[in-house]
């Protein structure tokens, strides 16, 4: 039941519900990964079941693919879809220019590939993810397992010349073992506190041997939808330079909540 959701989940839900209103019949849709994106996938599945909406989804992780199939969304690979009309995903942080840090869920590589293969990227979030400067959330860097400690040392050396407040790094773990991405890689999290020049950092990190991709999404997001615990949403369009507001009404009980784990 909607009434049983925590305030943060209500904010995520209303942002997701508003975002899926952007989906039209026949679209090819990138499906993000993470707790907020999972709300979007469920909301989109509800439209597919109740309205007969026809679309194909390109998931950004194995777990998103599993959820999409469970709620009735047709799933295809990006190479089959080729180009997408829209991608909807969450973010760990976003700044006033709608630059993002993503990858807290470990899917940053597929998320970035899918987002950049889309006409439009929409981020759904709550107000807690908005920051003046990126870097409070650890920045994920995906590296291949071979020589990962060398890659980490090179990253730490690079950070000495970057405009950041912190320079600690850590290997992401799953229990006592390294966390492994869908592509079989490791993630090194950079604890930077504040990133003075995200664009520069994104470029130079990817020059380090062994680095596959980093979680800085620069000039990729077009629209951010910020959900509130009261059902209100704010929609910021970076291309139009506009800000709009809406309110999402939901009943005390919705179909979408019935099969939540």
CSV table of C-alpha atoms in Angstrom, one decimal, residues 28-206:
chain,number,residue,atom,x,y,z
A,28,UNK,CA,12.6,2.1,-27.4
A,29,UNK,CA,13.4,2.8,-23.8
A,30,UNK,CA,16.6,2.5,-21.8
A,31,UNK,CA,15.8,1.1,-18.3
A,32,UNK,CA,18.1,2.2,-15.6
A,33,UNK,CA,19.4,0.4,-12.5
A,34,UNK,CA,19.0,1.1,-8.8
A,35,UNK,CA,16.2,1.6,-6.3
A,36,UNK,CA,14.7,4.6,-8.0
A,37,UNK,CA,14.9,3.0,-11.5
A,38,UNK,CA,13.2,-0.1,-10.1
A,39,UNK,CA,10.1,2.1,-9.3
A,40,UNK,CA,10.2,3.3,-12.9
A,41,UNK,CA,10.3,-0.2,-14.3
A,42,UNK,CA,7.3,-1.2,-12.2
A,43,UNK,CA,5.3,1.9,-13.2
A,44,UNK,CA,6.1,1.3,-16.8
A,45,UNK,CA,5.1,-2.4,-16.5
A,46,UNK,CA,1.8,-1.2,-15.0
A,47,UNK,CA,1.2,1.0,-18.2
A,48,UNK,CA,2.1,-2.0,-20.4
A,49,UNK,CA,-0.4,-4.3,-18.6
A,50,UNK,CA,-3.3,-1.8,-18.1
A,51,UNK,CA,-3.0,0.4,-21.2
A,52,UNK,CA,-1.6,-2.1,-23.7
A,53,UNK,CA,1.4,0.2,-24.3
A,54,UNK,CA,3.8,-1.2,-26.8
A,55,UNK,CA,7.5,-0.6,-26.3
A,56,UNK,CA,10.8,-2.4,-26.0
A,57,UNK,CA,13.1,-1.9,-23.1
A,58,UNK,CA,16.9,-2.0,-23.0
A,59,UNK,CA,18.0,-2.8,-19.5
A,60,UNK,CA,21.3,-1.5,-18.0
A,61,UNK,CA,21.9,-4.6,-15.8
A,62,UNK,CA,20.9,-8.2,-15.4
A,63,UNK,CA,18.7,-7.4,-12.4
A,64,UNK,CA,16.9,-4.7,-14.3
A,65,UNK,CA,16.3,-7.1,-17.1
A,66,UNK,CA,14.9,-9.7,-14.7
A,67,UNK,CA,12.5,-7.1,-13.2
A,68,UNK,CA,11.4,-5.8,-16.6
A,69,UNK,CA,10.5,-9.3,-17.7
A,70,UNK,CA,8.6,-9.9,-14.5
A,71,UNK,CA,6.4,-6.9,-15.0
A,72,UNK,CA,5.7,-7.7,-18.7
A,73,UNK,CA,8.1,-5.4,-20.6
A,74,UNK,CA,9.7,-6.8,-23.7
A,75,UNK,CA,13.5,-6.7,-23.3
A,76,UNK,CA,16.1,-6.5,-26.1
A,77,UNK,CA,19.8,-5.9,-26.3
A,78,UNK,CA,21.1,-2.5,-27.2
A,79,UNK,CA,22.6,-3.9,-30.4
A,80,UNK,CA,19.2,-5.0,-31.5
A,81,UNK,CA,17.5,-1.7,-30.6
A,82,UNK,CA,20.4,0.2,-32.0
A,83,UNK,CA,19.2,3.7,-30.9
A,84,UNK,CA,16.8,4.6,-28.1
A,85,UNK,CA,14.1,7.3,-27.9
A,86,UNK,CA,14.7,7.8,-24.1
A,87,UNK,CA,16.5,6.4,-21.1
A,88,UNK,CA,15.2,6.8,-17.6
A,89,UNK,CA,17.5,6.2,-14.7
A,90,UNK,CA,18.4,7.4,-11.2
A,91,UNK,CA,21.5,9.2,-10.0
A,92,UNK,CA,23.6,9.3,-6.8
A,93,UNK,CA,24.2,13.0,-7.2
A,94,UNK,CA,23.3,15.8,-9.6
A,95,UNK,CA,24.6,19.4,-9.8
A,96,UNK,CA,22.9,22.6,-11.1
A,97,UNK,CA,24.2,21.8,-14.7
A,98,UNK,CA,22.6,18.3,-14.4
A,99,UNK,CA,26.0,16.6,-14.3
A,100,UNK,CA,25.8,13.3,-12.4
A,101,UNK,CA,27.6,10.8,-10.3
A,102,UNK,CA,26.2,7.3,-11.0
A,103,UNK,CA,27.3,3.8,-10.3
A,104,UNK,CA,26.4,3.3,-6.7
A,105,UNK,CA,24.5,0.2,-7.9
A,106,UNK,CA,27.5,-1.0,-9.9
A,107,UNK,CA,26.1,-0.7,-13.4
A,108,UNK,CA,27.8,2.5,-14.5
A,109,UNK,CA,29.3,1.1,-17.7
A,110,UNK,CA,26.1,-0.2,-19.2
A,111,UNK,CA,24.2,2.9,-17.8
A,112,UNK,CA,26.5,5.3,-19.6
A,113,UNK,CA,26.5,3.3,-22.9
A,114,UNK,CA,22.7,3.2,-22.9
A,115,UNK,CA,22.2,6.8,-21.9
A,116,UNK,CA,24.5,8.1,-24.6
A,117,UNK,CA,22.7,5.9,-27.2
A,118,UNK,CA,19.4,7.8,-26.5
A,119,UNK,CA,17.8,10.9,-27.9
A,120,UNK,CA,17.0,11.9,-24.3
A,121,UNK,CA,18.2,10.9,-20.8
A,122,UNK,CA,15.8,11.6,-17.9
A,123,UNK,CA,17.0,11.3,-14.4
A,124,UNK,CA,14.5,10.5,-11.6
A,125,UNK,CA,15.5,11.3,-8.1
A,126,UNK,CA,14.6,12.9,-4.8
A,127,UNK,CA,15.8,16.3,-3.4
A,128,UNK,CA,18.5,14.7,-1.3
A,129,UNK,CA,20.6,13.9,-4.4
A,130,UNK,CA,20.9,17.6,-5.4
A,131,UNK,CA,24.3,19.1,-4.6
A,132,UNK,CA,26.1,22.3,-5.5
A,133,UNK,CA,29.3,20.4,-6.3
A,134,UNK,CA,29.7,16.7,-7.1
A,135,UNK,CA,31.9,14.5,-5.0
A,136,UNK,CA,30.1,13.9,-1.7
A,137,UNK,CA,29.1,10.5,-3.0
A,138,UNK,CA,32.0,8.2,-3.7
A,139,UNK,CA,32.9,8.3,-7.4
A,140,UNK,CA,32.9,4.8,-8.9
A,141,UNK,CA,35.6,3.8,-11.4
A,142,UNK,CA,35.3,0.5,-13.2
A,143,UNK,CA,38.6,-1.3,-13.8
A,144,UNK,CA,39.5,-4.7,-15.2
A,145,UNK,CA,40.7,-7.3,-12.6
A,146,UNK,CA,44.1,-7.7,-14.3
A,147,UNK,CA,46.5,-5.3,-12.6
A,148,UNK,CA,43.7,-3.6,-10.7
A,149,UNK,CA,46.1,-2.6,-7.9
A,150,UNK,CA,48.4,-0.9,-10.4
A,151,UNK,CA,45.3,0.9,-11.9
A,152,UNK,CA,44.4,2.0,-8.4
A,153,UNK,CA,47.9,3.4,-7.7
A,154,UNK,CA,47.8,5.3,-11.0
A,155,UNK,CA,44.4,6.8,-10.0
A,156,UNK,CA,45.7,7.9,-6.6
A,157,UNK,CA,48.8,9.5,-8.3
A,158,UNK,CA,46.5,11.3,-10.7
A,159,UNK,CA,44.3,12.6,-7.9
A,160,UNK,CA,47.3,14.5,-6.5
A,161,UNK,CA,47.1,16.9,-9.4
A,162,UNK,CA,43.3,17.2,-9.5
A,163,UNK,CA,41.0,19.8,-7.9
A,164,UNK,CA,39.5,17.5,-5.3
A,165,UNK,CA,39.2,17.7,-1.5
A,166,UNK,CA,39.8,14.0,-0.7
A,167,UNK,CA,42.0,11.4,-2.3
A,168,UNK,CA,41.1,8.2,-0.5
A,169,UNK,CA,40.2,5.2,-2.7
A,170,UNK,CA,38.7,1.8,-1.8
A,171,UNK,CA,38.0,-1.4,-3.7
A,172,UNK,CA,34.3,-2.1,-3.6
A,173,UNK,CA,33.6,-5.4,-1.8
A,174,UNK,CA,30.8,-8.0,-1.8
A,175,UNK,CA,31.3,-9.5,1.6
A,176,UNK,CA,35.0,-10.3,1.8
A,177,UNK,CA,35.5,-10.6,-2.0
A,178,UNK,CA,35.7,-7.9,-4.6
A,179,UNK,CA,32.4,-6.7,-6.0
A,180,UNK,CA,32.2,-7.9,-9.6
A,181,UNK,CA,30.2,-6.0,-12.3
A,182,UNK,CA,28.0,-7.7,-15.0
A,183,UNK,CA,31.0,-7.3,-17.3
A,184,UNK,CA,33.3,-9.1,-14.8
A,185,UNK,CA,35.2,-6.0,-13.7
A,186,UNK,CA,36.0,-4.5,-10.3
A,187,UNK,CA,35.0,-1.0,-9.0
A,188,UNK,CA,37.3,1.4,-7.2
A,189,UNK,CA,35.4,4.0,-5.3
A,190,UNK,CA,37.0,7.5,-5.0
A,191,UNK,CA,36.2,9.4,-1.8
A,192,UNK,CA,36.8,12.9,-3.1
A,193,UNK,CA,34.3,15.0,-1.0
A,194,UNK,CA,34.3,17.8,-3.7
A,195,UNK,CA,35.2,17.7,-7.4
A,196,UNK,CA,36.2,21.1,-8.6
A,197,UNK,CA,36.4,20.2,-12.4
A,198,UNK,CA,34.2,17.1,-13.1
A,199,UNK,CA,34.7,17.4,-16.9
A,200,UNK,CA,38.5,17.3,-16.6
A,201,UNK,CA,38.5,14.5,-14.1
A,202,UNK,CA,36.1,12.4,-16.2
A,203,UNK,CA,38.5,12.7,-19.2
A,204,UNK,CA,41.8,12.0,-17.5
A,205,UNK,CA,40.5,9.0,-15.5
A,206,UNK,CA,39.6,7.2,-18.7
